[in-house]
GROMACS .gro file of C-alpha atoms in nm:
model
  186
    1MET     CA    1  -1.404   8.660   0.591
    2LYS     CA    2  -1.416   8.286   0.526
    3ASP     CA    3  -1.445   8.202   0.896
    4SER     CA    4  -1.696   8.479   0.980
    5ALA     CA    5  -2.074   8.504   0.989
    6LEU     CA    6  -2.346   8.755   1.076
    7ILE     CA    7  -2.618   8.662   1.325
    8VAL     CA    8  -2.934   8.875   1.307
    9VAL     CA    9  -3.135   8.841   1.628
   10ASP     CA   10  -3.513   8.898   1.645
   11MET     CA   11  -3.552   9.165   1.378
   12LEU     CA   12  -3.920   9.077   1.387
   13TYR     CA   13  -4.221   9.305   1.351
   14ASP     CA   14  -4.344   9.276   1.710
   15PHE     CA   15  -4.007   9.412   1.828
   16ILE     CA   16  -3.994   9.677   1.554
   17ASP     CA   17  -4.342   9.830   1.551
   18GLY     CA   18  -4.567   9.578   1.726
   19SER     CA   19  -4.662   9.473   2.076
   20MET     CA   20  -4.306   9.506   2.208
   21ALA     CA   21  -4.167   9.779   1.983
   22CYS     CA   22  -3.817   9.870   2.095
   23LEU     CA   23  -3.632  10.201   2.090
   24GLU     CA   24  -3.423  10.264   1.778
   25ALA     CA   25  -3.569   9.956   1.604
   26ASP     CA   26  -3.625  10.129   1.269
   27LYS     CA   27  -3.268  10.261   1.279
   28ALA     CA   28  -3.132   9.915   1.367
   29VAL     CA   29  -3.315   9.760   1.072
   30ALA     CA   30  -3.196  10.032   0.831
   31ASN     CA   31  -2.835  10.005   0.949
   32THR     CA   32  -2.844   9.625   0.928
   33LEU     CA   33  -2.977   9.648   0.575
   34ASP     CA   34  -2.697   9.891   0.483
   35TYR     CA   35  -2.445   9.646   0.630
   36LEU     CA   36  -2.594   9.353   0.434
   37LYS     CA   37  -2.585   9.549   0.108
   38LYS     CA   38  -2.209   9.597   0.151
   39ILE     CA   39  -2.143   9.222   0.154
   40PRO     CA   40  -2.006   9.134  -0.190
   41ASP     CA   41  -2.225   8.907  -0.403
   42GLY     CA   42  -2.099   8.552  -0.401
   43SER     CA   43  -1.892   8.601  -0.086
   44ASP     CA   44  -1.863   8.315   0.157
   45PHE     CA   45  -2.030   8.505   0.443
   46PRO     CA   46  -2.326   8.326   0.601
   47ILE     CA   47  -2.614   8.529   0.741
   48LEU     CA   48  -2.804   8.350   1.017
   49PHE     CA   49  -3.137   8.466   1.157
   50VAL     CA   50  -3.256   8.399   1.512
   51ARG     CA   51  -3.631   8.424   1.558
   52ASP     CA   52  -3.856   8.435   1.863
   53HIS     CA   53  -4.138   8.197   1.767
   54HIS     CA   54  -4.387   8.146   2.048
   55PRO     CA   55  -4.704   7.941   2.079
   56ALA     CA   56  -5.004   8.153   2.185
   57ASN     CA   57  -4.986   8.011   2.541
   58HIS     CA   58  -4.617   8.084   2.604
   59CYS     CA   59  -4.504   8.116   2.967
   60SER     CA   60  -4.344   8.456   2.907
   61PHE     CA   61  -4.683   8.614   2.827
   62GLN     CA   62  -4.866   8.809   3.098
   63ALA     CA   63  -5.176   8.588   3.068
   64GLN     CA   64  -4.962   8.292   3.179
   65GLY     CA   65  -4.791   8.490   3.457
   66GLY     CA   66  -4.491   8.608   3.254
   67PRO     CA   67  -4.359   8.963   3.225
   68TRP     CA   68  -4.434   9.031   2.855
   69PRO     CA   69  -4.736   9.101   2.639
   70PRO     CA   70  -4.800   8.842   2.367
   71HIS     CA   71  -4.535   8.875   2.096
   72CYS     CA   72  -4.391   8.682   1.802
   73VAL     CA   73  -4.676   8.433   1.812
   74GLN     CA   74  -4.633   8.159   1.553
   75GLY     CA   75  -4.823   8.232   1.234
   76THR     CA   76  -4.868   8.605   1.299
   77HIS     CA   77  -4.723   8.908   1.121
   78GLY     CA   78  -4.548   9.003   1.445
   79ALA     CA   79  -4.330   8.691   1.421
   80ASP     CA   80  -4.213   8.773   1.066
   81ILE     CA   81  -3.869   8.905   0.978
   82HIS     CA   82  -3.881   9.265   0.857
   83GLU     CA   83  -3.960   9.263   0.485
   84ALA     CA   84  -3.638   9.450   0.394
   85LEU     CA   85  -3.430   9.182   0.565
   86ALA     CA   86  -3.638   8.878   0.468
   87PRO     CA   87  -3.464   8.829   0.130
   88TYR     CA   88  -3.140   8.761   0.320
   89ALA     CA   89  -3.297   8.488   0.534
   90ASP     CA   90  -3.242   8.125   0.436
   91GLU     CA   91  -3.467   7.864   0.596
   92ASP     CA   92  -3.171   7.637   0.680
   93LEU     CA   93  -2.998   7.931   0.850
   94SER     CA   94  -3.302   8.044   1.051
   95PHE     CA   95  -3.313   7.939   1.417
   96PHE     CA   96  -3.638   7.942   1.612
   97LYS     CA   97  -3.644   7.989   1.989
   98GLY     CA   98  -3.920   8.003   2.248
   99GLU     CA   99  -4.132   7.733   2.085
  100ASP     CA  100  -4.173   7.533   2.407
  101PRO     CA  101  -4.468   7.697   2.591
  102ALA     CA  102  -4.310   7.621   2.930
  103LYS     CA  103  -3.961   7.759   2.863
  104GLU     CA  104  -3.827   8.113   2.815
  105GLN     CA  105  -3.536   8.136   2.572
  106TYR     CA  106  -3.360   8.467   2.526
  107SER     CA  107  -3.049   8.324   2.360
  108GLY     CA  108  -3.040   8.235   1.995
  109PHE     CA  109  -2.793   7.970   2.102
  110GLU     CA  110  -3.096   7.769   2.216
  111GLY     CA  111  -3.276   7.803   1.883
  112VAL     CA  112  -3.297   7.529   1.621
  113ASN     CA  113  -3.344   7.538   1.245
  114PRO     CA  114  -3.613   7.335   1.063
  115ALA     CA  115  -3.368   7.041   1.040
  116GLY     CA  116  -3.334   7.040   1.422
  117GLN     CA  117  -2.976   7.174   1.422
  118SER     CA  118  -2.870   7.430   1.680
  119LEU     CA  119  -2.704   7.760   1.599
  120CYS     CA  120  -2.377   7.625   1.739
  121ASP     CA  121  -2.403   7.305   1.532
  122VAL     CA  122  -2.440   7.501   1.210
  123LEU     CA  123  -2.163   7.748   1.294
  124GLN     CA  124  -1.931   7.454   1.356
  125VAL     CA  125  -2.032   7.283   1.029
  126LEU     CA  126  -1.959   7.611   0.847
  127ASP     CA  127  -1.621   7.635   1.028
  128ILE     CA  128  -1.707   7.979   1.169
  129ARG     CA  129  -1.481   8.130   1.434
  130ASN     CA  130  -1.583   8.499   1.422
  131VAL     CA  131  -1.942   8.612   1.465
  132LEU     CA  132  -2.093   8.954   1.422
  133VAL     CA  133  -2.420   9.002   1.609
  134CYS     CA  134  -2.696   9.257   1.557
  135GLY     CA  135  -3.064   9.268   1.645
  136ILE     CA  136  -3.325   9.335   1.909
  137ALA     CA  137  -3.314   9.381   2.209
  138THR     CA  138  -2.971   9.464   2.351
  139GLU     CA  139  -3.061   9.380   2.710
  140TYR     CA  140  -3.217   9.042   2.641
  141CYS     CA  141  -3.179   8.838   2.326
  142VAL     CA  142  -2.879   9.018   2.175
  143TYR     CA  143  -2.685   9.001   2.502
  144ASN     CA  144  -2.770   8.640   2.581
  145THR     CA  145  -2.690   8.525   2.227
  146ALA     CA  146  -2.357   8.710   2.222
  147LYS     CA  147  -2.263   8.583   2.572
  148ASP     CA  148  -2.342   8.221   2.485
  149LEU     CA  149  -2.143   8.247   2.161
  150LEU     CA  150  -1.847   8.388   2.354
  151ASN     CA  151  -1.874   8.113   2.617
  152ALA     CA  152  -1.870   7.854   2.337
  153GLY     CA  153  -1.535   7.987   2.213
  154PHE     CA  154  -1.637   8.216   1.928
  155ARG     CA  155  -1.485   8.562   1.879
  156VAL     CA  156  -1.790   8.787   1.912
  157SER     CA  157  -1.846   9.141   1.791
  158VAL     CA  158  -2.170   9.336   1.824
  159LEU     CA  159  -2.262   9.592   1.558
  160LYS     CA  160  -2.368   9.866   1.799
  161ASP     CA  161  -2.541  10.076   1.530
  162CYS     CA  162  -2.752   9.772   1.435
  163ILE     CA  163  -2.921   9.703   1.768
  164ALA     CA  164  -3.238   9.827   1.936
  165TYR     CA  165  -3.331   9.817   2.303
  166VAL     CA  166  -3.606   9.823   2.563
  167GLU     CA  167  -3.463  10.102   2.782
  168LYS     CA  168  -3.172  10.337   2.716
  169GLU     CA  169  -3.014  10.286   3.059
  170GLY     CA  170  -3.034   9.908   3.036
  171HIS     CA  171  -2.893   9.922   2.683
  172LEU     CA  172  -2.590  10.124   2.795
  173GLU     CA  173  -2.530   9.900   3.098
  174THR     CA  174  -2.552   9.590   2.880
  175LEU     CA  175  -2.304   9.730   2.626
  176LYS     CA  176  -2.062   9.793   2.912
  177THR     CA  177  -2.114   9.439   3.046
  178MET     CA  178  -2.052   9.292   2.702
  179GLU     CA  179  -1.723   9.479   2.670
  180GLU     CA  180  -1.617   9.367   3.016
  181LYS     CA  181  -1.681   9.004   2.915
  182GLY     CA  182  -1.464   9.040   2.603
  183ILE     CA  183  -1.728   9.107   2.338
  184THR     CA  184  -1.609   9.369   2.089
  185LEU     CA  185  -1.839   9.660   2.003
  186ILE     CA  186  -1.799   9.791   1.650
   0.00000   0.00000   0.00000
């Protein structure tokens, strides 16, 4: 387990019960929490959080011509990590994406922590080779994060009981695509 880490993608209130609530979000949070509780205390198993973190005028919002309602706006409850998972989040291991109002970022690979380090930078510093990914939503941020990790040379597994999605059909198609690319579903 020394070369492994868990990446929790966008388990934020707007995707759980807010403006963009996803299907199975409560179940994904509960299953992720169960998984985290099984990690032995003191183990060398980093938990990294990826967080959508938009300015109020983000290009992905409908008012600016984007496809989505406002979500995960900086400084709002909707941008917060679910309270059950928040105790596992470390500021240095939290990566914010979507902060540039003119750029959409689905992949956590594009996020940076408060020190300005990318997700990849920190995984390399920690000497991580295997990543487990869970989060919201399968078709967008989970998929793009997992794909980018795989393309960067990491062994990637997705915890399929710990993900939520926008649409069932898209979720199932995305799971199939991930497997075809070499991402393991567990």
